[in-house]
Coordinates of C-alpha atoms in Angstrom, one line a residue:
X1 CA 215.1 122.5 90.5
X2 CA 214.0 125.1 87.8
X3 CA 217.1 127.2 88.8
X4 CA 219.2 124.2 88.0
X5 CA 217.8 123.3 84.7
X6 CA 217.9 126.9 83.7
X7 CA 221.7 126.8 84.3
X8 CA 222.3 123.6 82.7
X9 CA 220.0 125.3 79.2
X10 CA 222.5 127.9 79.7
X11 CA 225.7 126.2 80.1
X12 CA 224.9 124.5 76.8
X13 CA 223.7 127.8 75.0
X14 CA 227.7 129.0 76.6
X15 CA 229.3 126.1 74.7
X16 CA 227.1 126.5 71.5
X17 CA 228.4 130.5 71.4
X18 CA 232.0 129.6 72.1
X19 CA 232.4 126.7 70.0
X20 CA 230.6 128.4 66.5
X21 CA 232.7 132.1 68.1
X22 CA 229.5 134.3 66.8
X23 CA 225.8 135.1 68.2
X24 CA 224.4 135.1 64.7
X25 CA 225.4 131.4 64.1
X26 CA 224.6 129.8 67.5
X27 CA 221.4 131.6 66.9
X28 CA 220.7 129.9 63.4
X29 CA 221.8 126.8 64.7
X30 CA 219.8 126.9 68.5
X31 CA 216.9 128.9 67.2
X32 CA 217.1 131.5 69.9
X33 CA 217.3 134.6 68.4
X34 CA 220.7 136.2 68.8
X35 CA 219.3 139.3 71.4
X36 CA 218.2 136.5 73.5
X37 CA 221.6 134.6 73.1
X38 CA 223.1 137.9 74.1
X39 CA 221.2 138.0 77.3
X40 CA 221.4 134.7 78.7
X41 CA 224.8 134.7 78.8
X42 CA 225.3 138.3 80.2
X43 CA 222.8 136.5 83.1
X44 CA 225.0 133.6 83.3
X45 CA 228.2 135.4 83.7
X46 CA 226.3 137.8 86.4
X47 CA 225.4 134.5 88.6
X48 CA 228.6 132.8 88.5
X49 CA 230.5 136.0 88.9
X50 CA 232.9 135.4 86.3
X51 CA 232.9 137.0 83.0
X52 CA 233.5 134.7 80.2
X53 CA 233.4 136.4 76.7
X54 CA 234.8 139.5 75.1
X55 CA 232.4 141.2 73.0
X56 CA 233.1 143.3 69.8
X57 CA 230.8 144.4 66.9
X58 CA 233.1 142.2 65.0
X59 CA 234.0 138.7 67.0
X60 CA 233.6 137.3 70.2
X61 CA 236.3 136.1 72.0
X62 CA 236.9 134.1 75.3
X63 CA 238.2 135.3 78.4
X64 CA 241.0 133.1 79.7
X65 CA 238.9 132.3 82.6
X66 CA 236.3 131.5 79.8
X67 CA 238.5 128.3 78.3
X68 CA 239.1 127.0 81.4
X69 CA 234.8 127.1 82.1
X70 CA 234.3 125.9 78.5
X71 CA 237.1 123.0 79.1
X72 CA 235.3 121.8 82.2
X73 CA 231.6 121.6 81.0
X74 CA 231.9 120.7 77.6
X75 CA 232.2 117.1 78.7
X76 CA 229.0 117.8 80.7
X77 CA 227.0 119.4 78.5
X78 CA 227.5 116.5 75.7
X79 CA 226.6 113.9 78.5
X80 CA 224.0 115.7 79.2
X81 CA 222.6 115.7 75.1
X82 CA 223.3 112.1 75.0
X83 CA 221.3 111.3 78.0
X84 CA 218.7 113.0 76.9
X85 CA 218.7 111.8 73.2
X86 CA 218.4 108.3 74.7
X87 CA 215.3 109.6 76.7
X88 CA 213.8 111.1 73.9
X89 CA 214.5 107.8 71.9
X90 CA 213.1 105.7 74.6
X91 CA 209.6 107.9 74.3
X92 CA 209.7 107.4 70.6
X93 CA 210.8 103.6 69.9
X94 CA 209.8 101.0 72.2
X95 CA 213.2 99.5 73.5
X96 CA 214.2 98.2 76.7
X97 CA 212.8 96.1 79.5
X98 CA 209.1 96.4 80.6
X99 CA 208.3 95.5 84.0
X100 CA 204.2 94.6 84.5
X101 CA 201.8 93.8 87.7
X102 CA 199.1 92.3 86.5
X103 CA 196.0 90.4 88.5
X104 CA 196.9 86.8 88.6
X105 CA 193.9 86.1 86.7
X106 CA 195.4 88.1 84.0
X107 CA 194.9 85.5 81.4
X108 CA 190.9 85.7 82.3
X109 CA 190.5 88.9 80.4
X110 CA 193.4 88.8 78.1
X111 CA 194.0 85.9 75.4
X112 CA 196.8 84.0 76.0
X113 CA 198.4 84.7 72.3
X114 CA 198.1 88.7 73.7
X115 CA 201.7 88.7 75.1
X116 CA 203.5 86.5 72.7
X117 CA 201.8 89.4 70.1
X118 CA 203.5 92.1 71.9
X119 CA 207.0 90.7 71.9
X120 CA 206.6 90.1 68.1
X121 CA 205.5 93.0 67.5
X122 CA 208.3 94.7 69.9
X123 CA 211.3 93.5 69.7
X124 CA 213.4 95.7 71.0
X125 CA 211.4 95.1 74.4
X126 CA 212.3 92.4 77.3
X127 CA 208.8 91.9 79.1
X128 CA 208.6 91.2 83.0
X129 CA 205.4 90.1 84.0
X130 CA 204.9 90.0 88.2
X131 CA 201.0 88.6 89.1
X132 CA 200.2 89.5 92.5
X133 CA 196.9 90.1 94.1
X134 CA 198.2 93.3 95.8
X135 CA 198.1 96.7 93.9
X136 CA 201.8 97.7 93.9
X137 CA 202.9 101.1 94.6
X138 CA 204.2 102.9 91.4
X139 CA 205.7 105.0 92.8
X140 CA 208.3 103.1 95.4
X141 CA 208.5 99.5 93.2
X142 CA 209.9 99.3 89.9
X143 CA 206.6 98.6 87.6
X144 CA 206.5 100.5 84.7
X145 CA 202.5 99.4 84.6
X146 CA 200.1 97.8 86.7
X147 CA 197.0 95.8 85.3
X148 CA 193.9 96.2 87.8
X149 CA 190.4 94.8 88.0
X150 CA 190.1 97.1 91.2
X151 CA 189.7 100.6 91.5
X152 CA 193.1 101.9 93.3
X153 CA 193.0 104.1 96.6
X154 CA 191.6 107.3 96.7
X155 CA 194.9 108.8 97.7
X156 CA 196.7 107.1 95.2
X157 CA 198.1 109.6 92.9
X158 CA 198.2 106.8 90.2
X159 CA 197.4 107.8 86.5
X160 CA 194.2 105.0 85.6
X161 CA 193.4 104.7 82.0
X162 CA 190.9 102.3 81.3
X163 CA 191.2 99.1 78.6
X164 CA 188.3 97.9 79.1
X165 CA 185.1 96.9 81.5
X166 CA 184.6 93.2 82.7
X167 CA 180.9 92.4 82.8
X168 CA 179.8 89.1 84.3
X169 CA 176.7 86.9 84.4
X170 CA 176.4 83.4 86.1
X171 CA 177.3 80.1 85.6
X172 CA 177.1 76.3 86.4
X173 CA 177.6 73.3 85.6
X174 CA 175.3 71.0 84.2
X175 CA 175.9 68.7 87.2
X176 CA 175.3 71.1 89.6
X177 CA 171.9 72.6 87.9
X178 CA 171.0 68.8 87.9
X179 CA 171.3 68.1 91.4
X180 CA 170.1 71.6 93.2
X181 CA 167.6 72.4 89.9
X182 CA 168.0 75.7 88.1
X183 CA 167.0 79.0 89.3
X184 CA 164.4 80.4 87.2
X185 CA 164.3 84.3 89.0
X186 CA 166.8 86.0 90.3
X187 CA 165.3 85.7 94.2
X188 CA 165.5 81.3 93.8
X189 CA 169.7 82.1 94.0
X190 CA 169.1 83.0 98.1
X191 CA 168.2 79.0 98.0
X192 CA 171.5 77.6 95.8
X193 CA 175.4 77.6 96.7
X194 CA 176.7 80.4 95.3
X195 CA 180.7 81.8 95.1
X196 CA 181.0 85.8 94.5
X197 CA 184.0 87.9 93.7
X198 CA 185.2 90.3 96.2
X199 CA 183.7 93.2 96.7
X200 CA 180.8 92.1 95.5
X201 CA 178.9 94.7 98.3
X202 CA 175.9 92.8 100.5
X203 CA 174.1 90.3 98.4
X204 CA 174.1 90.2 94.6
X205 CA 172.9 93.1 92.0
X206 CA 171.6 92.0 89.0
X207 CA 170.1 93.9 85.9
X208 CA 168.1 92.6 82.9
X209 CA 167.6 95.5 81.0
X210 CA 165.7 98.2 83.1
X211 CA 164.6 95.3 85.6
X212 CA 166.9 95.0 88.8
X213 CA 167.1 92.6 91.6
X214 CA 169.0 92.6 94.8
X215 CA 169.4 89.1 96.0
X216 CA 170.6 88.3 100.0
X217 CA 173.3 86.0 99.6
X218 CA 175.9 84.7 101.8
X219 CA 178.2 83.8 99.3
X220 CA 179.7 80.0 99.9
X221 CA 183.1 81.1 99.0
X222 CA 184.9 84.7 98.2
X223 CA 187.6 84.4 95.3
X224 CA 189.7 87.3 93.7
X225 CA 191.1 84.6 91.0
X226 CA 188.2 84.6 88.4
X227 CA 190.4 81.4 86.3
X228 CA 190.1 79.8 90.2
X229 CA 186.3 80.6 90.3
X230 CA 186.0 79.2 86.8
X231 CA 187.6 75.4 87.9
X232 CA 185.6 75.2 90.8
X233 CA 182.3 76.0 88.8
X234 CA 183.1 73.1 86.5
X235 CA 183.7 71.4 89.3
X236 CA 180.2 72.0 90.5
X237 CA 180.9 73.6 93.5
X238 CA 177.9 76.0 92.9
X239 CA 176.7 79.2 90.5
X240 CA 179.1 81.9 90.5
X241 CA 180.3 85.0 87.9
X242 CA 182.6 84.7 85.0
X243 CA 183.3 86.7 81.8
X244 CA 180.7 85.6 78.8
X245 CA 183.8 86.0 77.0
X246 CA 185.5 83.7 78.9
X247 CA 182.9 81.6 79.8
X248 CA 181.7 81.2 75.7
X249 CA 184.3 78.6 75.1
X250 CA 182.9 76.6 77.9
X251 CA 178.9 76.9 77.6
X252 CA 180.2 75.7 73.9
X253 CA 181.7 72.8 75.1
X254 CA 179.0 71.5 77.7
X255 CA 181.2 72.6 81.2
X256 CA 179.0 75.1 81.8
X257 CA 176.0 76.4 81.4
X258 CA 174.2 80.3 81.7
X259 CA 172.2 81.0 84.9
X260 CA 169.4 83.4 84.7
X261 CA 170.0 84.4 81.1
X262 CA 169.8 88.0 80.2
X263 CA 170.6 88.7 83.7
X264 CA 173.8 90.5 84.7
X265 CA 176.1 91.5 87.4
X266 CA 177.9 95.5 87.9
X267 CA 180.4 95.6 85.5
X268 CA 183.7 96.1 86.3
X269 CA 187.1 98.7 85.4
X270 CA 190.1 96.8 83.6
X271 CA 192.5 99.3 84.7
X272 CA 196.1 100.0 83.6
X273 CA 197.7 101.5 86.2
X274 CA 200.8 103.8 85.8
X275 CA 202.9 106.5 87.7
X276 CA 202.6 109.1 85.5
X277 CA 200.9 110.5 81.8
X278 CA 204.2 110.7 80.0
X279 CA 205.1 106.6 78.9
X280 CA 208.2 105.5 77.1
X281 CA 206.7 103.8 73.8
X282 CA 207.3 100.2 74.8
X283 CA 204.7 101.1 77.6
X284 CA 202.5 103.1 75.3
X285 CA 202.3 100.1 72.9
X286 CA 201.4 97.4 75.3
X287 CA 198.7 99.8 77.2
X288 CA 197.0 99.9 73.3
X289 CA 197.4 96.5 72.6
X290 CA 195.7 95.2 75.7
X291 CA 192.8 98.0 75.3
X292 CA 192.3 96.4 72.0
X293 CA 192.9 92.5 72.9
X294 CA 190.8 92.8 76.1
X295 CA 187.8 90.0 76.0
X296 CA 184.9 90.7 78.5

């Protein structure tokens, strides 16, 4: 591969020479010195085979085998600097159509107004949201970023840059607390319904500040949806995790209400997920808008 880019840099340095007709110029206007100019092309000519300028202290000149090369690739060489002005464009100024996998609990730890932003703000950009409970493979499906609450494989070659960390404590519903009472330590939960997020690991782990507790639990139900978890706590299913951010809104208006205050769950990644370090702008831009939107 690095033997065909260095003959495609040299091709163009070829054209540059012949189309200006002097070393000194294509050297002002490439900023490769004009030695260098020189010697590049005498290692050109020596791979092809094929001698393609006449040098003199005073000109240069083709050789006619030299038109007939510089007719040929001329068309490629300027294809080749618009394709990659485009590219360099596309890193710069966020255009074009960005494809996202996000949890389908997205909306749990993003506001809803957090998209609608981003197209404002972009423009230029057609958004493709997919929600799927699967991580995607970046490098085989045609995401441009993925949006993760888990961590991804350890032989995933993913790049993971993290927006944010989800913390959780537990909630009810005033119905539920009413009927099965309200735990008042952490070791009461072993006695009450409770619904867990996967990979929760055996039991619950909570923290209140440099206390801990490690409660054996057999969760009543396993969810990887938190918005799911959240309608089926207001439905008084049982006691169960949600974001105080997203939960706030709720406790405010009476659905629910904090269980074990001051006592918390492991905190979890919000991940943004992506193939490689070097991002077009349009997925720059969203990446920093969600890191700054995020609510946990």
């Amino acid at each position: 591969m690095k033997k065909e880019l260095d003959r495609m840099r040299d091709m163009a340095l070829f054209v540059q020479v012949a189309a200006l007709g002097s070393l000194t110029r294509a050297a002002e206007s490439t900023g490769v010195p004009a030695s260098t100019l020189s010697r590049r092309i005498s290692e050109f000519e020596s791979q092809i085979g094929v001698k393609l300028l006449h040098r003199s202290t005073r000109r240069l000149a083709l050789t006619d085998v030299g038109q007939r090369y510089l007719d040929r690739i001329t068309e490629v060489v300027d294809r080749a600097r618009a394709i990659s002005g485009e590219l360099e464009e596309e890193m710069a100024r966020p255009t074009g159509q960005l494809r996202v996998c996000a949890p389908v609990d997205f909306s749990a730890y993003f506001p809803d107004a957090a998209l609608a932003d981003y197209c404002a703000s972009h423009p230029g950009v057609r958004v493709e949201l997919h929600c799927s409970a699967e991580l995607p493979d970046l490098a085989t499906e045609p995401f441009d970023v993925c949006i993760a609450t888990v961590e991804p494989p350890r032989a995933s070659r993913m790049v993971r840059r993290r927006v944010g960390m989800a913390g959780y404590q537990l909630y009810a519903s005033p119905a539920y607390l009413r009927a099965f009472g309200e735990p008042t330590h952490p070791a009461d939960l072993a006695r009450h319904r409770c619904l867990a997020l996967p990979d929760s690991g055996p039991g619950l782990a909570l923290a209140n500040g440099p206390a801990s507790a490690q409660v054996d639990v057999a969760p009543l139900l396993v969810l990887n949806n938190l918005l799911a978890l959240e309608n089926l706590l207001r439905d008084g299913l049982g006691i169960g995790p949600l974001t105080p951010g997203r939960a706030d809104r709720l406790v405010r208006q009476g659905a629910l209400l904090p269980v074990l205050p001051g006592w918390a769950l492991p905190s979890r990644p919000i991940l943004a997920l992506t193939a490689s370090r070097a991002l077009p702008a349009r997925v720059r831009g969203f990446i920093d808008l969600l890191a700054a939107r995020v609510v946990t």
